[in-house]
């Protein structure tokens, strides 16, 4: 892992701890509201989407056949990850708030602290490994070289699941 990867990986938890630190500012402070809103909008979702990154890259982007835009897949993947981060963040906040309401313990500070801890935990989790869809070749992760010929092309038998007979 390069230092740049580590910095990118730790941005969401840093945003959460910064939002928690901003609670020391006076009530109604625009800086406090901006820090908390920015973290709640994308922080937890960005950390969770990073964990699922390889699984998302395993299947290619499908776009209009008549488009000649070479950057379509790249821009589509970026938009997909951004929207996934926002929607995962909102979902985590709603789910956590529902649990805290049921426990009669809802407060903004508790929600923010719990989401910050969840984001920090997700940042330390390794990324999931994914297998490509049957009949497709996996896309290499950004910054890596494509793998050599697959087992099917070299004549080797495809891998089978443990306990299967085929």
PDB file of C-alpha atoms in Angstrom:
ATOM      1  CA  UNK A   1       0.000   0.000   0.000  1.00  0.00           C
ATOM      2  CA  UNK A   2       1.411   3.338  -1.033  1.00  0.00           C
ATOM      3  CA  UNK A   3       1.206   6.431   1.179  1.00  0.00           C
ATOM      4  CA  UNK A   4      -1.270   7.937  -1.306  1.00  0.00           C
ATOM      5  CA  UNK A   5      -3.544   4.883  -0.957  1.00  0.00           C
ATOM      6  CA  UNK A   6      -3.368   5.165   2.820  1.00  0.00           C
ATOM      7  CA  UNK A   7      -4.322   8.853   2.733  1.00  0.00           C
ATOM      8  CA  UNK A   8      -7.288   8.156   0.440  1.00  0.00           C
ATOM      9  CA  UNK A   9      -8.354   5.241   2.610  1.00  0.00           C
ATOM     10  CA  UNK A  10      -8.272   7.360   5.777  1.00  0.00           C
ATOM     11  CA  UNK A  11     -10.109  10.423   4.400  1.00  0.00           C
ATOM     12  CA  UNK A  12     -13.635   9.286   5.427  1.00  0.00           C
ATOM     13  CA  UNK A  13     -12.678   8.490   9.057  1.00  0.00           C
ATOM     14  CA  UNK A  14     -10.704  11.733   9.267  1.00  0.00           C
ATOM     15  CA  UNK A  15     -13.831  13.577   8.101  1.00  0.00           C
ATOM     16  CA  UNK A  16     -15.842  11.864  10.835  1.00  0.00           C
ATOM     17  CA  UNK A  17     -13.379  12.759  13.567  1.00  0.00           C
ATOM     18  CA  UNK A  18     -13.251  16.306  12.210  1.00  0.00           C
ATOM     19  CA  UNK A  19     -17.065  16.473  12.358  1.00  0.00           C
ATOM     20  CA  UNK A  20     -16.954  15.236  15.960  1.00  0.00           C
ATOM     21  CA  UNK A  21     -14.355  17.880  16.789  1.00  0.00           C
ATOM     22  CA  UNK A  22     -16.558  20.524  15.210  1.00  0.00           C
ATOM     23  CA  UNK A  23     -19.178  19.820  17.884  1.00  0.00           C
ATOM     24  CA  UNK A  24     -17.012  21.956  20.175  1.00  0.00           C
ATOM     25  CA  UNK A  25     -17.861  25.005  18.038  1.00  0.00           C
ATOM     26  CA  UNK A  26     -20.817  27.160  19.098  1.00  0.00           C
ATOM     27  CA  UNK A  27     -24.311  25.992  18.189  1.00  0.00           C
ATOM     28  CA  UNK A  28     -25.442  27.315  14.821  1.00  0.00           C
ATOM     29  CA  UNK A  29     -21.909  27.785  13.522  1.00  0.00           C
ATOM     30  CA  UNK A  30     -21.825  27.394   9.705  1.00  0.00           C
ATOM     31  CA  UNK A  31     -18.497  25.541   9.904  1.00  0.00           C
ATOM     32  CA  UNK A  32     -19.982  23.042  12.358  1.00  0.00           C
ATOM     33  CA  UNK A  33     -22.997  22.420  10.147  1.00  0.00           C
ATOM     34  CA  UNK A  34     -20.883  22.065   7.001  1.00  0.00           C
ATOM     35  CA  UNK A  35     -18.483  19.563   8.578  1.00  0.00           C
ATOM     36  CA  UNK A  36     -21.264  17.405  10.000  1.00  0.00           C
ATOM     37  CA  UNK A  37     -23.379  17.540   6.815  1.00  0.00           C
ATOM     38  CA  UNK A  38     -20.447  16.707   4.538  1.00  0.00           C
ATOM     39  CA  UNK A  39     -19.468  13.720   6.677  1.00  0.00           C
ATOM     40  CA  UNK A  40     -23.017  12.410   7.010  1.00  0.00           C
ATOM     41  CA  UNK A  41     -23.559  12.772   3.249  1.00  0.00           C
ATOM     42  CA  UNK A  42     -20.569  10.762   2.030  1.00  0.00           C
ATOM     43  CA  UNK A  43     -18.298   9.589   4.871  1.00  0.00           C
ATOM     44  CA  UNK A  44     -19.696   6.208   5.928  1.00  0.00           C
ATOM     45  CA  UNK A  45     -20.750   5.342   2.381  1.00  0.00           C
ATOM     46  CA  UNK A  46     -17.323   6.130   0.926  1.00  0.00           C
ATOM     47  CA  UNK A  47     -15.639   3.805   3.419  1.00  0.00           C
ATOM     48  CA  UNK A  48     -18.167   1.034   2.771  1.00  0.00           C
ATOM     49  CA  UNK A  49     -17.970   1.485  -1.013  1.00  0.00           C
ATOM     50  CA  UNK A  50     -14.174   1.159  -0.829  1.00  0.00           C
ATOM     51  CA  UNK A  51     -14.553  -2.200   0.869  1.00  0.00           C
ATOM     52  CA  UNK A  52     -16.824  -3.351  -1.968  1.00  0.00           C
ATOM     53  CA  UNK A  53     -14.657  -1.811  -4.728  1.00  0.00           C
ATOM     54  CA  UNK A  54     -13.264  -5.016  -6.260  1.00  0.00           C
ATOM     55  CA  UNK A  55     -16.726  -6.555  -6.367  1.00  0.00           C
ATOM     56  CA  UNK A  56     -18.001  -3.495  -8.227  1.00  0.00           C
ATOM     57  CA  UNK A  57     -15.131  -3.609 -10.735  1.00  0.00           C
ATOM     58  CA  UNK A  58     -15.633  -7.321 -11.471  1.00  0.00           C
ATOM     59  CA  UNK A  59     -18.455  -6.554 -13.906  1.00  0.00           C
ATOM     60  CA  UNK A  60     -17.939  -4.038 -16.677  1.00  0.00           C
ATOM     61  CA  UNK A  61     -20.036  -1.031 -17.464  1.00  0.00           C
ATOM     62  CA  UNK A  62     -22.627  -1.496 -20.171  1.00  0.00           C
ATOM     63  CA  UNK A  63     -23.375   1.580 -22.218  1.00  0.00           C
ATOM     64  CA  UNK A  64     -25.082   2.548 -25.411  1.00  0.00           C
ATOM     65  CA  UNK A  65     -23.557   0.679 -28.354  1.00  0.00           C
ATOM     66  CA  UNK A  66     -23.685   3.659 -30.709  1.00  0.00           C
ATOM     67  CA  UNK A  67     -21.667   5.932 -28.399  1.00  0.00           C
ATOM     68  CA  UNK A  68     -18.065   6.353 -29.395  1.00  0.00           C
ATOM     69  CA  UNK A  69     -16.993   7.867 -26.074  1.00  0.00           C
ATOM     70  CA  UNK A  70     -13.935   5.981 -24.802  1.00  0.00           C
ATOM     71  CA  UNK A  71     -14.235   7.523 -21.329  1.00  0.00           C
ATOM     72  CA  UNK A  72     -17.844   6.392 -20.863  1.00  0.00           C
ATOM     73  CA  UNK A  73     -16.930   3.414 -18.675  1.00  0.00           C
ATOM     74  CA  UNK A  74     -14.548   5.473 -16.516  1.00  0.00           C
ATOM     75  CA  UNK A  75     -17.028   8.309 -15.923  1.00  0.00           C
ATOM     76  CA  UNK A  76     -19.853   5.856 -15.391  1.00  0.00           C
ATOM     77  CA  UNK A  77     -17.838   4.005 -12.732  1.00  0.00           C
ATOM     78  CA  UNK A  78     -16.997   7.259 -10.932  1.00  0.00           C
ATOM     79  CA  UNK A  79     -20.634   8.339 -10.919  1.00  0.00           C
ATOM     80  CA  UNK A  80     -21.693   4.896  -9.740  1.00  0.00           C
ATOM     81  CA  UNK A  81     -19.246   4.981  -6.819  1.00  0.00           C
ATOM     82  CA  UNK A  82     -20.277   8.527  -5.861  1.00  0.00           C
ATOM     83  CA  UNK A  83     -23.980   7.695  -5.870  1.00  0.00           C
ATOM     84  CA  UNK A  84     -23.323   4.459  -3.993  1.00  0.00           C
ATOM     85  CA  UNK A  85     -21.358   6.371  -1.341  1.00  0.00           C
ATOM     86  CA  UNK A  86     -24.156   8.911  -0.856  1.00  0.00           C
ATOM     87  CA  UNK A  87     -26.902   6.287  -0.735  1.00  0.00           C
ATOM     88  CA  UNK A  88     -24.952   4.014   1.624  1.00  0.00           C
ATOM     89  CA  UNK A  89     -24.295   6.984   3.929  1.00  0.00           C
ATOM     90  CA  UNK A  90     -27.951   7.962   4.027  1.00  0.00           C
ATOM     91  CA  UNK A  91     -28.986   4.335   4.553  1.00  0.00           C
ATOM     92  CA  UNK A  92     -26.518   3.872   7.410  1.00  0.00           C
ATOM     93  CA  UNK A  93     -27.711   7.077   9.087  1.00  0.00           C
ATOM     94  CA  UNK A  94     -31.377   6.087   8.768  1.00  0.00           C
ATOM     95  CA  UNK A  95     -30.757   2.539   9.994  1.00  0.00           C
ATOM     96  CA  UNK A  96     -28.703   3.722  12.953  1.00  0.00           C
ATOM     97  CA  UNK A  97     -31.277   6.397  13.845  1.00  0.00           C
ATOM     98  CA  UNK A  98     -34.056   3.804  13.731  1.00  0.00           C
ATOM     99  CA  UNK A  99     -32.130   1.527  16.085  1.00  0.00           C
ATOM    100  CA  UNK A 100     -31.426   4.396  18.478  1.00  0.00           C
ATOM    101  CA  UNK A 101     -35.082   5.478  18.408  1.00  0.00           C
ATOM    102  CA  UNK A 102     -36.140   1.933  19.267  1.00  0.00           C
ATOM    103  CA  UNK A 103     -33.647   1.922  22.142  1.00  0.00           C
ATOM    104  CA  UNK A 104     -34.914   5.357  23.334  1.00  0.00           C
ATOM    105  CA  UNK A 105     -31.355   6.684  23.026  1.00  0.00           C
ATOM    106  CA  UNK A 106     -31.448   8.933  19.964  1.00  0.00           C
ATOM    107  CA  UNK A 107     -29.203  11.985  19.983  1.00  0.00           C
ATOM    108  CA  UNK A 108     -27.235  13.686  17.242  1.00  0.00           C
ATOM    109  CA  UNK A 109     -23.965  13.183  19.078  1.00  0.00           C
ATOM    110  CA  UNK A 110     -24.555   9.427  19.402  1.00  0.00           C
ATOM    111  CA  UNK A 111     -25.430   9.094  15.723  1.00  0.00           C
ATOM    112  CA  UNK A 112     -22.327  11.015  14.683  1.00  0.00           C
ATOM    113  CA  UNK A 113     -20.033   9.096  17.054  1.00  0.00           C
ATOM    114  CA  UNK A 114     -21.397   5.699  16.000  1.00  0.00           C
ATOM    115  CA  UNK A 115     -21.138   6.506  12.291  1.00  0.00           C
ATOM    116  CA  UNK A 116     -17.588   7.762  12.808  1.00  0.00           C
ATOM    117  CA  UNK A 117     -16.643   4.524  14.552  1.00  0.00           C
ATOM    118  CA  UNK A 118     -18.314   2.493  11.776  1.00  0.00           C
ATOM    119  CA  UNK A 119     -16.436   4.518   9.151  1.00  0.00           C
ATOM    120  CA  UNK A 120     -13.127   4.012  10.953  1.00  0.00           C
ATOM    121  CA  UNK A 121     -13.770   0.283  11.195  1.00  0.00           C
ATOM    122  CA  UNK A 122     -14.665   0.075   7.488  1.00  0.00           C
ATOM    123  CA  UNK A 123     -11.486   1.973   6.584  1.00  0.00           C
ATOM    124  CA  UNK A 124      -9.392  -0.671   8.336  1.00  0.00           C
ATOM    125  CA  UNK A 125     -11.235  -3.592   6.713  1.00  0.00           C
ATOM    126  CA  UNK A 126      -9.601  -5.243   3.700  1.00  0.00           C
ATOM    127  CA  UNK A 127     -11.347  -4.943   0.362  1.00  0.00           C
ATOM    128  CA  UNK A 128     -13.574  -7.830  -0.662  1.00  0.00           C
ATOM    129  CA  UNK A 129     -12.353 -10.178  -3.365  1.00  0.00           C
ATOM    130  CA  UNK A 130     -14.722 -10.860  -6.197  1.00  0.00           C
ATOM    131  CA  UNK A 131     -15.004 -13.416  -8.948  1.00  0.00           C
ATOM    132  CA  UNK A 132     -16.026 -12.190 -12.381  1.00  0.00           C
ATOM    133  CA  UNK A 133     -19.332 -13.156 -13.916  1.00  0.00           C
ATOM    134  CA  UNK A 134     -19.234 -16.449 -15.829  1.00  0.00           C
ATOM    135  CA  UNK A 135     -18.001 -16.015 -19.393  1.00  0.00           C
ATOM    136  CA  UNK A 136     -16.351 -12.628 -18.769  1.00  0.00           C
ATOM    137  CA  UNK A 137     -12.837 -11.506 -18.041  1.00  0.00           C
ATOM    138  CA  UNK A 138     -12.217  -9.360 -14.969  1.00  0.00           C
ATOM    139  CA  UNK A 139     -11.207  -5.755 -15.377  1.00  0.00           C
ATOM    140  CA  UNK A 140      -7.881  -5.024 -13.689  1.00  0.00           C
ATOM    141  CA  UNK A 141      -7.893  -2.743 -10.701  1.00  0.00           C
ATOM    142  CA  UNK A 142      -6.650   0.782 -11.390  1.00  0.00           C
ATOM    143  CA  UNK A 143      -2.865   0.916 -11.383  1.00  0.00           C
ATOM    144  CA  UNK A 144      -2.345  -2.812 -11.970  1.00  0.00           C
ATOM    145  CA  UNK A 145      -1.450  -4.810 -15.033  1.00  0.00           C
ATOM    146  CA  UNK A 146      -3.940  -7.244 -16.559  1.00  0.00           C
ATOM    147  CA  UNK A 147      -3.492 -10.897 -15.556  1.00  0.00           C
ATOM    148  CA  UNK A 148      -1.934 -13.457 -17.884  1.00  0.00           C
ATOM    149  CA  UNK A 149      -4.030 -15.930 -19.862  1.00  0.00           C
ATOM    150  CA  UNK A 150      -6.872 -17.405 -17.856  1.00  0.00           C
ATOM    151  CA  UNK A 151      -7.059 -21.067 -16.885  1.00  0.00           C
ATOM    152  CA  UNK A 152      -9.715 -21.781 -19.530  1.00  0.00           C
ATOM    153  CA  UNK A 153      -7.492 -20.411 -22.301  1.00  0.00           C
ATOM    154  CA  UNK A 154      -4.479 -22.422 -21.134  1.00  0.00           C
ATOM    155  CA  UNK A 155      -6.390 -25.699 -21.137  1.00  0.00           C
ATOM    156  CA  UNK A 156      -6.690 -26.057 -17.345  1.00  0.00           C
ATOM    157  CA  UNK A 157      -9.987 -27.140 -15.856  1.00  0.00           C
ATOM    158  CA  UNK A 158     -12.085 -24.308 -14.408  1.00  0.00           C
ATOM    159  CA  UNK A 159     -12.194 -24.099 -10.613  1.00  0.00           C
ATOM    160  CA  UNK A 160     -15.080 -25.858  -8.915  1.00  0.00           C
ATOM    161  CA  UNK A 161     -16.746 -25.164  -5.613  1.00  0.00           C
ATOM    162  CA  UNK A 162     -15.853 -27.270  -2.643  1.00  0.00           C
ATOM    163  CA  UNK A 163     -18.174 -30.250  -2.484  1.00  0.00           C
ATOM    164  CA  UNK A 164     -19.530 -29.870  -6.015  1.00  0.00           C
ATOM    165  CA  UNK A 165     -19.373 -32.746  -8.467  1.00  0.00           C
ATOM    166  CA  UNK A 166     -19.108 -30.775 -11.698  1.00  0.00           C
TER     167      UNK A 166
END
